[in-house]
Amino acid sequence: MDIENRKSKTSRIREWFKRKNKRADAYQWNEVSDDSEDDSLDDDLVRSLEIDPCIFTNELRIFVGTWNVAGRSPVGSLAVDVNEWLNLRDAADMYVLGFQEIVPLKTKNVIGVEDPTEATNWNLLIGKTLNDKYGCPWLTPMLNPISSENYHFVRFPGFGRRASFSGHSGFTGPELSKAQHEGEAYGGSKYKLMASKKMVGVFISVWMKKEFLTKYCISDVKVSSVACGIMGYLGNKGSVSVSMSIEGTSFCFIAAHLASGEKRGDEGRRNHQVSEIFRRTSFPRSSEDGDNPHPITILGHDRIFWFGDLNYRLYQDNILAKEFIKKQDWKALQEFDQLRKELEDGGVFEGWREGNIEFAPTYKYSSANCNRYTAGLPGRSGEKQRTPAWCDRILWYGKGVRQLSYFRSESKFSDHRPVSALFSIPIEVMKVTNPRKVFPTGTFLPMPSGKLEPIDSKGGARSTLLSLISKESVKGIGSLP
């Protein structure tokens, strides 16, 4: 009788996997089916197949910043300004920084070959600022700006098995060996550069605490760029984006520089560029992505952050705008803000959110008198007169995002003031309370194909099914003599 019961149980498991395998879609394992066939197992069998996962929530603190640096190269004295901007007194787990105009938007820079020099210089300064404060002055591993749309990280020694990368370190061969050797000598840095992408003057740089690379599964780090400037396809305006997954939560960060202009109707050009960035940003899948497909489009992600010099202006003349600024009546001034109108009317940013703005407009400051806006100042050669506006903004989309702060910094390095926001984001982490066990050699397991497959001589499985079935699921199935 026991033999017949074991055979019956084996048969039911086999048939269950057959039906599951037949109906499974490569990218839709969790899709609800209308199939009326009873594909459920007996309660005791279902319990025996469970791994008893325990899902808990951790809070991730992400700092997002944007700065139009007006085509100026970083200098040593700028470290103080960067330190203030990054607000290192309240350190975050991740730093996502977007820049605009890291090179002057001259013809040779717009249509010429990408030069990584300025991006590298900014990464060096950011790395030094983060790791002088919270690690050590050692700046490696440092990513050179990536020109391709897809790239792959090198896994550094000691990262552990939790980290799963698709990106690359920017070092190869002797450079990589030297970087690793120096890292060991200095004890390593606290923050690591996860992704870096430049398109003409638009630049994004993403950093994460080193400890997170072993604490969480970081995967599918990819980049994308969309040029939508002159003629709709040159890179003087557009976006660079980073996609990545942390455990089961996907993130997308978009650093953008949109069309300028304060005439009525110019906001329409900005809206069109936003639509183009949504339409053309893509993170293609590859054979190296593994079994869990990552989002291809921006809106396919769980948590999304859009930031940069979005260039939305005020429906207001300079005189009245400056009256509100003098009174620091930011709420009244926001009534004339173009982007706020887009958010309220459900335009191109329908469903997106922005925190309360409780700081002065960030553009345009005079290069002659850095504490004053250009509007109303006596004419000066080469300096444009512009009504003050909140051009530099940070938006987000997705459930569970909580903004902790939203502020501007007071660096006088360019005609824009840098802006930043600190967010707290919940991420779901799954731990297995009944971890995968090693089966004795000769044990047979039912495969999705319906066949019984033996465990190999090393005690490991010949199928990823071992990650789904606990030892209890094969009790009574039997072993080879």
Coordinates of C-alpha atoms in Angstrom, one line a residue, residues 188-391:
G188 CA 38.4 50.4 0.4
S189 CA 35.9 53.2 0.0
K190 CA 32.4 53.4 1.6
Y191 CA 30.6 54.5 -1.6
K192 CA 30.9 52.7 -4.9
L193 CA 30.0 54.1 -8.3
M194 CA 27.3 52.0 -9.8
A195 CA 26.5 53.7 -13.0
S196 CA 27.7 56.7 -15.0
K197 CA 26.4 58.0 -18.4
K198 CA 27.1 61.2 -20.4
M199 CA 25.5 62.6 -23.5
V200 CA 27.0 66.0 -24.5
G201 CA 26.4 68.1 -21.4
V202 CA 23.8 65.9 -19.7
F203 CA 25.4 63.5 -17.1
I204 CA 24.2 61.1 -14.5
S205 CA 26.2 59.5 -11.7
V206 CA 24.8 56.9 -9.3
W207 CA 26.6 55.9 -6.1
M208 CA 25.8 53.3 -3.4
K209 CA 27.1 52.3 0.0
K210 CA 29.5 49.4 -0.5
E211 CA 27.8 47.4 2.3
F212 CA 24.6 47.3 0.2
L213 CA 26.3 45.2 -2.5
T214 CA 26.4 42.3 -0.1
K215 CA 23.3 43.1 1.9
Y216 CA 20.9 43.3 -1.1
C217 CA 20.7 41.8 -4.5
I218 CA 21.5 44.6 -6.9
S219 CA 20.8 43.6 -10.5
D220 CA 20.1 44.7 -14.1
V221 CA 22.0 48.0 -13.9
K222 CA 21.5 49.6 -17.4
V223 CA 21.7 53.0 -19.0
S224 CA 19.9 54.8 -21.8
S225 CA 20.1 58.2 -23.5
V226 CA 17.7 60.1 -25.6
A227 CA 18.8 63.1 -27.7
C228 CA 15.9 65.5 -28.5
G229 CA 17.6 68.9 -29.0
I230 CA 18.3 70.5 -32.4
M231 CA 16.1 69.0 -35.1
G232 CA 14.7 66.7 -32.5
Y233 CA 17.8 64.4 -32.5
L234 CA 20.9 66.3 -31.3
G235 CA 22.2 66.0 -27.7
N236 CA 22.2 69.6 -26.6
K237 CA 18.9 68.7 -25.0
G238 CA 17.6 65.3 -23.8
S239 CA 18.1 62.8 -21.1
V240 CA 20.4 60.1 -19.7
S241 CA 18.8 57.4 -17.5
V242 CA 19.8 54.5 -15.2
S243 CA 17.7 51.4 -14.6
M244 CA 18.4 49.0 -11.8
S245 CA 16.7 46.6 -9.4
I246 CA 17.3 46.3 -5.7
E247 CA 15.9 43.0 -4.5
G248 CA 12.4 42.9 -5.9
T249 CA 12.0 46.6 -6.6
S250 CA 12.9 48.2 -9.9
F251 CA 14.2 51.8 -10.0
C252 CA 14.6 54.3 -12.9
F253 CA 16.4 57.6 -12.6
I254 CA 16.1 60.2 -15.4
A255 CA 18.4 63.2 -15.6
A256 CA 17.1 65.6 -18.2
H257 CA 17.8 69.0 -19.8
L258 CA 14.7 70.3 -21.6
A259 CA 14.2 73.2 -24.1
S260 CA 14.9 76.7 -22.8
G261 CA 12.8 79.8 -23.5
E262 CA 10.4 81.9 -21.4
K263 CA 8.0 83.0 -24.2
R264 CA 4.4 81.7 -24.0
G265 CA 4.3 78.5 -26.0
D266 CA 7.8 77.4 -25.1
E267 CA 6.4 75.1 -22.5
G268 CA 4.9 73.1 -25.4
R269 CA 8.4 72.3 -26.7
R270 CA 9.3 71.1 -23.2
N271 CA 6.2 68.9 -23.0
H272 CA 7.0 67.4 -26.4
Q273 CA 10.5 66.5 -25.3
V274 CA 9.2 64.9 -22.2
S275 CA 6.9 62.8 -24.4
E276 CA 9.8 61.8 -26.6
I277 CA 11.9 60.8 -23.6
F278 CA 9.1 58.6 -22.4
R279 CA 8.7 57.1 -25.8
R280 CA 12.3 56.5 -26.8
T281 CA 14.0 55.6 -23.5
S282 CA 14.6 51.8 -23.5
F283 CA 16.6 49.3 -21.5
P284 CA 16.8 46.3 -23.8
R285 CA 16.9 42.8 -22.4
S286 CA 19.9 40.5 -23.0
S287 CA 20.8 36.9 -22.6
E288 CA 22.7 37.9 -19.4
D289 CA 19.7 39.2 -17.6
G290 CA 18.8 35.8 -16.1
D291 CA 15.3 34.5 -15.4
N292 CA 13.8 37.7 -14.0
P293 CA 13.1 40.2 -16.8
H294 CA 13.7 43.8 -16.0
P295 CA 11.5 46.7 -17.1
I296 CA 12.1 47.9 -20.7
T297 CA 10.4 51.3 -20.5
I298 CA 10.5 54.1 -17.9
L299 CA 6.9 53.6 -16.7
G300 CA 7.5 49.8 -16.3
H301 CA 9.6 50.5 -13.2
D302 CA 8.2 50.5 -9.6
R303 CA 9.9 53.7 -8.4
I304 CA 10.9 56.5 -10.9
F305 CA 12.7 59.8 -10.3
W306 CA 12.8 62.5 -13.0
F307 CA 15.1 65.5 -12.3
G308 CA 17.2 68.1 -14.0
D309 CA 17.0 71.5 -15.6
L310 CA 13.5 71.1 -16.8
N311 CA 13.4 74.7 -17.8
Y312 CA 9.7 75.3 -16.9
R313 CA 9.2 79.0 -16.3
L314 CA 6.7 81.4 -14.7
Y315 CA 3.6 82.9 -16.3
Q316 CA 4.6 86.2 -14.8
D317 CA 6.6 89.2 -15.6
N318 CA 9.8 90.1 -13.9
I319 CA 8.5 92.9 -11.7
L320 CA 5.7 91.0 -10.0
A321 CA 7.9 87.9 -9.7
K322 CA 10.5 89.8 -7.8
E323 CA 7.9 91.2 -5.5
F324 CA 6.9 87.7 -4.5
I325 CA 10.5 86.7 -4.1
K326 CA 11.2 89.7 -1.9
K327 CA 8.3 88.7 0.4
Q328 CA 9.4 85.0 0.2
D329 CA 5.8 84.2 -0.7
W330 CA 6.7 80.9 -2.5
K331 CA 3.1 79.6 -2.5
A332 CA 1.8 82.7 -4.3
L333 CA 4.6 82.6 -6.8
Q334 CA 4.0 78.9 -7.6
E335 CA 0.5 79.8 -8.8
F336 CA 2.3 81.0 -12.0
D337 CA 4.7 78.1 -12.3
Q338 CA 4.4 76.2 -15.6
L339 CA 5.4 72.8 -14.3
R340 CA 3.0 73.0 -11.3
K341 CA 0.2 73.6 -13.8
E342 CA 1.3 70.5 -15.8
L343 CA 1.2 68.4 -12.7
E344 CA -2.2 69.7 -11.6
D345 CA -3.8 69.5 -15.1
G346 CA -2.5 66.0 -15.7
G347 CA -0.4 66.8 -18.7
V348 CA 2.8 65.0 -19.7
F349 CA 3.6 64.3 -16.0
E350 CA 0.2 62.9 -15.1
G351 CA 0.3 61.1 -11.8
W352 CA 3.7 62.4 -10.9
R353 CA 4.5 64.2 -7.7
E354 CA 6.8 67.0 -6.4
G355 CA 7.4 68.1 -2.9
N356 CA 6.5 71.6 -1.6
I357 CA 8.9 74.2 -2.9
E358 CA 10.0 76.4 0.0
F359 CA 13.0 78.0 -1.5
A360 CA 13.7 80.8 -3.9
P361 CA 13.8 80.3 -7.7
T362 CA 17.1 78.7 -8.8
Y363 CA 17.6 80.6 -12.1
K364 CA 19.0 82.9 -13.5
Y365 CA 21.8 84.4 -11.3
S366 CA 24.2 87.0 -12.6
S367 CA 27.8 86.1 -13.1
A368 CA 28.8 89.6 -12.2
N369 CA 26.9 89.7 -9.0
C370 CA 26.2 86.1 -7.9
N371 CA 23.7 87.0 -5.3
R372 CA 21.3 88.7 -7.7
Y373 CA 19.1 87.6 -10.5
T374 CA 19.9 88.9 -14.0
A375 CA 16.5 90.3 -14.5
G376 CA 16.5 94.1 -14.0
L377 CA 20.3 94.4 -13.8
P378 CA 22.0 96.9 -16.0
G379 CA 22.9 95.4 -19.4
R380 CA 26.1 93.4 -19.5
S381 CA 27.7 92.0 -22.6
G382 CA 26.8 88.4 -23.2
E383 CA 24.5 88.1 -20.2
K384 CA 20.8 87.2 -20.8
Q385 CA 18.0 88.9 -18.9
R386 CA 15.7 86.3 -17.6
T387 CA 12.7 86.3 -15.2
P388 CA 13.6 84.2 -12.1
A389 CA 12.2 80.7 -12.3
W390 CA 12.3 77.3 -10.7
C391 CA 14.0 75.6 -13.6

